[in-house]
N, CA and C of each residue as an Amber inpcrd file, in Angstrom:
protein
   372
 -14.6980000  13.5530000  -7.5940000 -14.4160000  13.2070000  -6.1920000
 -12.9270000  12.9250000  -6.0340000 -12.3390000  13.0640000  -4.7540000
 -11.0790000  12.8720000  -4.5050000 -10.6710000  11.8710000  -4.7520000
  -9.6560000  11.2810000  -5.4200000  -8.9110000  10.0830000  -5.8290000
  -7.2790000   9.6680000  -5.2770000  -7.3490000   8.4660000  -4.6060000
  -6.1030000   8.4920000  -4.0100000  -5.0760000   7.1240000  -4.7970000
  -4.3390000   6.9370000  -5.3770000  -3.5310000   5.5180000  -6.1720000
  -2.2900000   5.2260000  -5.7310000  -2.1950000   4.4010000  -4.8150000
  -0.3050000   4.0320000  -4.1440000   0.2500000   2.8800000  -5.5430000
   1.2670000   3.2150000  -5.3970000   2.2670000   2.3600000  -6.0420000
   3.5420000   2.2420000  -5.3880000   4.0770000   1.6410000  -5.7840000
   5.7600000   1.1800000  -5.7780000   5.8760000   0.3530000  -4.5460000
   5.3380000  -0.2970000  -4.1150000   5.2050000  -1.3830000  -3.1590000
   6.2570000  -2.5450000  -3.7930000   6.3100000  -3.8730000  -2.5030000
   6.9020000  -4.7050000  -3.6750000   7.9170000  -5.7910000  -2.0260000
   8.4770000  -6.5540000  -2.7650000   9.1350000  -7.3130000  -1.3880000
  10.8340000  -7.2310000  -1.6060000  11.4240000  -7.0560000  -0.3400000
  12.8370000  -6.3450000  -0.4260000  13.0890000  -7.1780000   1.0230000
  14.7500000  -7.0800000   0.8370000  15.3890000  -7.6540000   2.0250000
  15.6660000  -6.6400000   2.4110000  15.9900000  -6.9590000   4.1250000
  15.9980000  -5.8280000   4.9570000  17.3020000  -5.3210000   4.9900000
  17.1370000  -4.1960000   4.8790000  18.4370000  -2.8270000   4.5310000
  18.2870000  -2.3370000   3.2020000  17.6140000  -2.9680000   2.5510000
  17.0070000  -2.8890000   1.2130000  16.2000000  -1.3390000   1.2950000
  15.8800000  -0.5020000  -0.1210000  14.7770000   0.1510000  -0.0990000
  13.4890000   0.4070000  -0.8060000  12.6260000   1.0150000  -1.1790000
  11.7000000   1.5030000  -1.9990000  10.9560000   2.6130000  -2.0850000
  10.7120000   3.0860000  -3.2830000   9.9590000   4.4150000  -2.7890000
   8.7320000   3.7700000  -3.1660000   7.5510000   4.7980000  -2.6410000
   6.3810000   4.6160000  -2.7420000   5.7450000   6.0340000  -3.2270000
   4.7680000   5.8770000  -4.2930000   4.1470000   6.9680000  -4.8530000
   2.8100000   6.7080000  -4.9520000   1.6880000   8.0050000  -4.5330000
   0.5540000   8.2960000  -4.5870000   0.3260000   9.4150000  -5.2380000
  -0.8990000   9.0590000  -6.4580000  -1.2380000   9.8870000  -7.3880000
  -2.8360000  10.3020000  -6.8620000  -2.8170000  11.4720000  -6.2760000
  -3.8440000  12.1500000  -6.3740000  -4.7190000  12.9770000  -7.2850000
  -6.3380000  13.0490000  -7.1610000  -7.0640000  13.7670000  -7.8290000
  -8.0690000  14.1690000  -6.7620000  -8.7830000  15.6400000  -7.7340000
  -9.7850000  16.0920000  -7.5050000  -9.1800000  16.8990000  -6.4550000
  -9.9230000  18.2390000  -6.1330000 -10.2000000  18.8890000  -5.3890000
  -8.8170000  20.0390000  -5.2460000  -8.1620000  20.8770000  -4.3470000
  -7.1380000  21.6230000  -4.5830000  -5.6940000  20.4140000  -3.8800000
  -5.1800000  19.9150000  -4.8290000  -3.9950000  19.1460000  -3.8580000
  -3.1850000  20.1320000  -2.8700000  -2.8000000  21.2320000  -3.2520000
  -1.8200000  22.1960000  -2.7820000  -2.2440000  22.6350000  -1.5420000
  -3.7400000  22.6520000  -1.6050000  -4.5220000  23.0720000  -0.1830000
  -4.0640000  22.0360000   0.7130000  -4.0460000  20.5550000   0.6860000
  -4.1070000  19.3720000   1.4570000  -2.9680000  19.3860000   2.1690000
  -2.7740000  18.9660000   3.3580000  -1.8760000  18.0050000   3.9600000
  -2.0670000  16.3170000   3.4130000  -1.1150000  15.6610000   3.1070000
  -1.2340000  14.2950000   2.6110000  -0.3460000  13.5810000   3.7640000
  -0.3140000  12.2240000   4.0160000   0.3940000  11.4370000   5.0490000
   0.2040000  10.0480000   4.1800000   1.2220000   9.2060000   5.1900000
   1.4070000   7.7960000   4.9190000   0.8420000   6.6610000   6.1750000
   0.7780000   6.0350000   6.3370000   0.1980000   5.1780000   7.0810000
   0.0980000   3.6820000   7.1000000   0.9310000   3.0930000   8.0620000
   0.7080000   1.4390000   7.6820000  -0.3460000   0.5490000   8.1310000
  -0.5420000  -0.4330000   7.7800000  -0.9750000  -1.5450000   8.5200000
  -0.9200000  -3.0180000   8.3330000  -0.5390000  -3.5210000   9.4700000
  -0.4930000  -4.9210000   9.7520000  -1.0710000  -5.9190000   9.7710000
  -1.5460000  -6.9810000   9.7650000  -2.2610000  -7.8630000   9.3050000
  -2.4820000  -8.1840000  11.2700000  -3.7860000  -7.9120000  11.5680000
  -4.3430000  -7.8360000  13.0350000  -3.9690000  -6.2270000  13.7040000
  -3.5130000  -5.6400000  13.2060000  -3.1280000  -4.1330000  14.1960000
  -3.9150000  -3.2920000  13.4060000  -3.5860000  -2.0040000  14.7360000
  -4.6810000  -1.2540000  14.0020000  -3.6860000  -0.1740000  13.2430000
  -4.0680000   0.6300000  12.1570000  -3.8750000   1.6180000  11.1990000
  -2.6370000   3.1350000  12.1840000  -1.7490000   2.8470000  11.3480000
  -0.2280000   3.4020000  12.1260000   0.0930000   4.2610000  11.1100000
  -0.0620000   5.7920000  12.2350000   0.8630000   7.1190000  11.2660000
   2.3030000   6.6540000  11.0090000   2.5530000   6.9880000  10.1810000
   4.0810000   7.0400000   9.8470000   4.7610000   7.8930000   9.0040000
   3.9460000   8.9310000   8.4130000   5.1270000  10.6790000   8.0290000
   3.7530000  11.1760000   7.7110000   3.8140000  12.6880000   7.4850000
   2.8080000  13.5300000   7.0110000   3.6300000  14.6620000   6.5320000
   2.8830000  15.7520000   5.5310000   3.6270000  16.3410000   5.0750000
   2.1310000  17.5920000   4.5850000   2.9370000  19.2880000   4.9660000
   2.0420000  20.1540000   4.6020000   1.4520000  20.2310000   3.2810000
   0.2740000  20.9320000   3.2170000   0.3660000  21.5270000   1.9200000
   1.1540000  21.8540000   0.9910000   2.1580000  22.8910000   1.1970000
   3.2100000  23.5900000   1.0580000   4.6600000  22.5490000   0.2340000
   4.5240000  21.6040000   1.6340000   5.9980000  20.7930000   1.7710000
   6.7370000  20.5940000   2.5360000   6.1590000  22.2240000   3.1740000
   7.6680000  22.9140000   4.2120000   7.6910000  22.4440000   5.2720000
   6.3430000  21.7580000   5.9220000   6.2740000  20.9430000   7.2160000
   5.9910000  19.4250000   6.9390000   6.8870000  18.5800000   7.8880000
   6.9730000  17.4570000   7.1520000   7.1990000  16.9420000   8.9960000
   6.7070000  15.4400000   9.4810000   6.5150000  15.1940000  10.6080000
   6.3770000  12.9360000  10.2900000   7.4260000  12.9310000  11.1660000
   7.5820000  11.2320000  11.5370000   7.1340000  10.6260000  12.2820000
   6.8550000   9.5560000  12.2580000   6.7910000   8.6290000  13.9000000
   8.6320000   8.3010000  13.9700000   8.8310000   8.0100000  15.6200000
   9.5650000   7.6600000  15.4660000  10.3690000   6.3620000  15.6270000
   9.9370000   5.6030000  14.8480000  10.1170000   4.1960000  14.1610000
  10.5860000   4.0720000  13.0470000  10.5110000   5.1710000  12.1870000
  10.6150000   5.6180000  10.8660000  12.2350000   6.7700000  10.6360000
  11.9240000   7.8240000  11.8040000  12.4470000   8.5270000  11.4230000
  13.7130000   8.3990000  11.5890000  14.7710000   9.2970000  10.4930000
  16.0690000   8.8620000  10.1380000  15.9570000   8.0760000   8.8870000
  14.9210000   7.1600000   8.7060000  14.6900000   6.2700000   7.5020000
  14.1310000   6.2690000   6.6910000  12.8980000   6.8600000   6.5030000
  11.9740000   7.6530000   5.6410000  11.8140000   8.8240000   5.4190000
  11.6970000   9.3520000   4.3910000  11.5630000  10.3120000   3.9290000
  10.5700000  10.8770000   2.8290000   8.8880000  11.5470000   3.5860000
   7.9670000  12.2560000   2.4880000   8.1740000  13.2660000   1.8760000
   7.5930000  13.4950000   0.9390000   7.7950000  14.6920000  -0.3900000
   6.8470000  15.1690000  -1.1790000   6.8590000  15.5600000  -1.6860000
   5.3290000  15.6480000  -2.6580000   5.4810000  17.0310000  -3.6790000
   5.3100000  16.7770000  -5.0190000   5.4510000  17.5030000  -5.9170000
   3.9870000  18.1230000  -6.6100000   3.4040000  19.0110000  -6.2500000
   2.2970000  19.6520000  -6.1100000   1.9270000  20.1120000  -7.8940000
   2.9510000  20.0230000  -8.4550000   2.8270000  20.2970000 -10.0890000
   2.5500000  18.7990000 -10.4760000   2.7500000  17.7210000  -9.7290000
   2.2260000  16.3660000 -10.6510000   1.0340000  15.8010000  -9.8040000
   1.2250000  16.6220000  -8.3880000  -0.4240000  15.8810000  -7.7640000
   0.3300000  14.3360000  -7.1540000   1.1450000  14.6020000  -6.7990000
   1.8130000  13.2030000  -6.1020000   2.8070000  13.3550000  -4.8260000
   2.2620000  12.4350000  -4.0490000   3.2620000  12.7180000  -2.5920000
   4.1690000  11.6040000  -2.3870000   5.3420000  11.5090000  -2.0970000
   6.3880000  10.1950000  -2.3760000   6.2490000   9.3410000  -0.6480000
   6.9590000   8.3780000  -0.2670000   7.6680000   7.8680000   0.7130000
   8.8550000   7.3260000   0.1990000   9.9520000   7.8620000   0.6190000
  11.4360000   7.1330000   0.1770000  11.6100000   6.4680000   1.6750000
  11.4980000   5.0250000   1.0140000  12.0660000   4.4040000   2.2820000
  13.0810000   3.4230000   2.7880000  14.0830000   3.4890000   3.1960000
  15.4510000   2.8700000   3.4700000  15.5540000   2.1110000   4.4730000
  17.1800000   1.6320000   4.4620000  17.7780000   0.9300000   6.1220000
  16.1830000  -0.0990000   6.5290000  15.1710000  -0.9780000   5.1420000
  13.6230000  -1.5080000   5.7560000  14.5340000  -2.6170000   6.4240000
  13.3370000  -2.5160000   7.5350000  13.2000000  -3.5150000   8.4770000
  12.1840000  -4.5730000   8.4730000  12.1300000  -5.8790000   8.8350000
  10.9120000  -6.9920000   9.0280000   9.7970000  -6.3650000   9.5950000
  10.1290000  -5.5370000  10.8570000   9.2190000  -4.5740000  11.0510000
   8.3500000  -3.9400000  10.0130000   8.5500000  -2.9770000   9.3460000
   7.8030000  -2.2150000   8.0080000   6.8180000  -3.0870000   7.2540000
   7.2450000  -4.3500000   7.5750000   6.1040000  -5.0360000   6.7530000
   4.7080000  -4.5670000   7.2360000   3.9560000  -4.4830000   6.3730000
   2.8610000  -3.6060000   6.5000000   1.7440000  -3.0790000   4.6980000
   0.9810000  -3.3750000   4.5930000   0.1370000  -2.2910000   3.8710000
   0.0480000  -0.7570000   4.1110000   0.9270000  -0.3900000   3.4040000
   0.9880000   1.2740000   3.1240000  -0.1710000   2.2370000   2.1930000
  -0.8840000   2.6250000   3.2230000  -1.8110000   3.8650000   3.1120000
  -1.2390000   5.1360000   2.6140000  -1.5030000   5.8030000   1.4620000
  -2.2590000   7.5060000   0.9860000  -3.5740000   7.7620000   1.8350000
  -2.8620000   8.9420000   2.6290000  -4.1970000   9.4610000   3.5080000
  -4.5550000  11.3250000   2.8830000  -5.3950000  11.8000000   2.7090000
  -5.5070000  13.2100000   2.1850000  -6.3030000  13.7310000   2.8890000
  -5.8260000  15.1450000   3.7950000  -6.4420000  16.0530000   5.0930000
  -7.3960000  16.6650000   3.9060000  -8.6690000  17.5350000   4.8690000
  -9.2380000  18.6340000   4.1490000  -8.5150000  19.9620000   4.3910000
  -7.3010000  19.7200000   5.4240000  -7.1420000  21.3200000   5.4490000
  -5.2470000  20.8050000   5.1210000  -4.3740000  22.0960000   5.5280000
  -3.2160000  22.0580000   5.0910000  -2.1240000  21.8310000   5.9140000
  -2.2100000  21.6210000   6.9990000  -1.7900000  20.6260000   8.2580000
  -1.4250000  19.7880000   8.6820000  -0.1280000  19.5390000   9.1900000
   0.2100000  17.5480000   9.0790000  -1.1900000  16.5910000  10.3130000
  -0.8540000  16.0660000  10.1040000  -1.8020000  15.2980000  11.1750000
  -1.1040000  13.7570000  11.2560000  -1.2340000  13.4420000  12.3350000
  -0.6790000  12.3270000  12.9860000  -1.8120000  10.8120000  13.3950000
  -2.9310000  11.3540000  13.4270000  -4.4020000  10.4780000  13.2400000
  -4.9550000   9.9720000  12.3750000  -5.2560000   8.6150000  12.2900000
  -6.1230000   8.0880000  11.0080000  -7.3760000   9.0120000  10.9800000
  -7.9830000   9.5450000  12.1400000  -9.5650000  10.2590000  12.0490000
  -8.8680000  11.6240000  11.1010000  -7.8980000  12.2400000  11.2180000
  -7.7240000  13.4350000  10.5860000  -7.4460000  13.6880000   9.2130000
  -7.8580000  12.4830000   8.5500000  -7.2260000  12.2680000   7.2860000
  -8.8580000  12.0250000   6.5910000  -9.2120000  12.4280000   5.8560000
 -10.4720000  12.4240000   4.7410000 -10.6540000  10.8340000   3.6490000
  -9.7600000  10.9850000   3.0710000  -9.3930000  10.2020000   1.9580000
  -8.5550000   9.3100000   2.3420000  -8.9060000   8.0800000   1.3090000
  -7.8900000   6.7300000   1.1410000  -7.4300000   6.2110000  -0.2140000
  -6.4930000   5.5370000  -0.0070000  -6.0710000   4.7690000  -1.4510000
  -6.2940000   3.5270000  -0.8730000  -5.8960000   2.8890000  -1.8780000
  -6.3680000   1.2480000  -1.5230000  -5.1530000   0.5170000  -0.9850000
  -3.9430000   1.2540000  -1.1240000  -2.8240000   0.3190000  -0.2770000
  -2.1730000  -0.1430000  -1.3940000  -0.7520000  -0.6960000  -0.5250000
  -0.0090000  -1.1680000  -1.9110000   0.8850000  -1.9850000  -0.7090000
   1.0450000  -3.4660000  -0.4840000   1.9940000  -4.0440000  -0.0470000
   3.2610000  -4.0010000   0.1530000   4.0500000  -3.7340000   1.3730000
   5.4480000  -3.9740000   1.8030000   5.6420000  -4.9890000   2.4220000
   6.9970000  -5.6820000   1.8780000   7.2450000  -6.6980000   2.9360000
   8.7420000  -6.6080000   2.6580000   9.0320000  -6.7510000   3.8590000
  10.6790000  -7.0660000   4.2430000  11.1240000  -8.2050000   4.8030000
  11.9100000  -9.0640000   4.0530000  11.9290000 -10.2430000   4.5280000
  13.2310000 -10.2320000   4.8850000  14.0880000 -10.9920000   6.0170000
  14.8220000 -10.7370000   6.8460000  16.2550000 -11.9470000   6.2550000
């Protein structure tokens, strides 16, 4: 079955950065669109980059964009978030989301799969 694992979480002052990595399994990764996704402690579940199958299409909110940056290396089965210039804002639990098809998507419903999250916090 599909397997989703975030890492590189962690607490940083703001302007500070971190990347974040998700190790996927099972099924064709290369086929997938993969995305990132936060959430807040009371809010609900927030797109914040997606990225094709491929690579070649790659899509922000824009809260993010200019500051983050997804990636994903299809020979290790892992999709990155490089994320910079963090804000108090960003604080958030950061989601690995994995599409069934090869498509960015901007919706928590369009996303199949989860990881369990990995904590950000930016303290000011």
């Amino acid at each position: 079955q599909v397997q989703l694992v975030e890492s590189g979480g962690g607490l940083v002052q703001a302007g500070g950065s971190l990347r974040l990595s998700c190790a996927a399994s099972g099924g064709s990764f290369s086929s997938s669109a993969m995305g990132w996704f936060r959430q807040a402690p009371g809010k609900e579940r927030e797109f914040v980059a997606s990225i094709s199958g491929s690579g070649l299409t790659t899509k922000y909110a824009d809260s993010v964009k200019g500051r983050f940056t997804i990636s994903r290396d299809n020979a290790k089965n892992t999709v990155y978030l490089q994320m910079n210039s963090l804000k108090p804002e960003d604080t958030a639990v950061y989601y690995c989301g994995r599409r069934a098809i090869l498509y960015v998507g901007v919706r928590p419903t369009e996303y199949n799969y989860w990881g369990q999250g990995t904590q950000v916090t930016v303290s000011s």
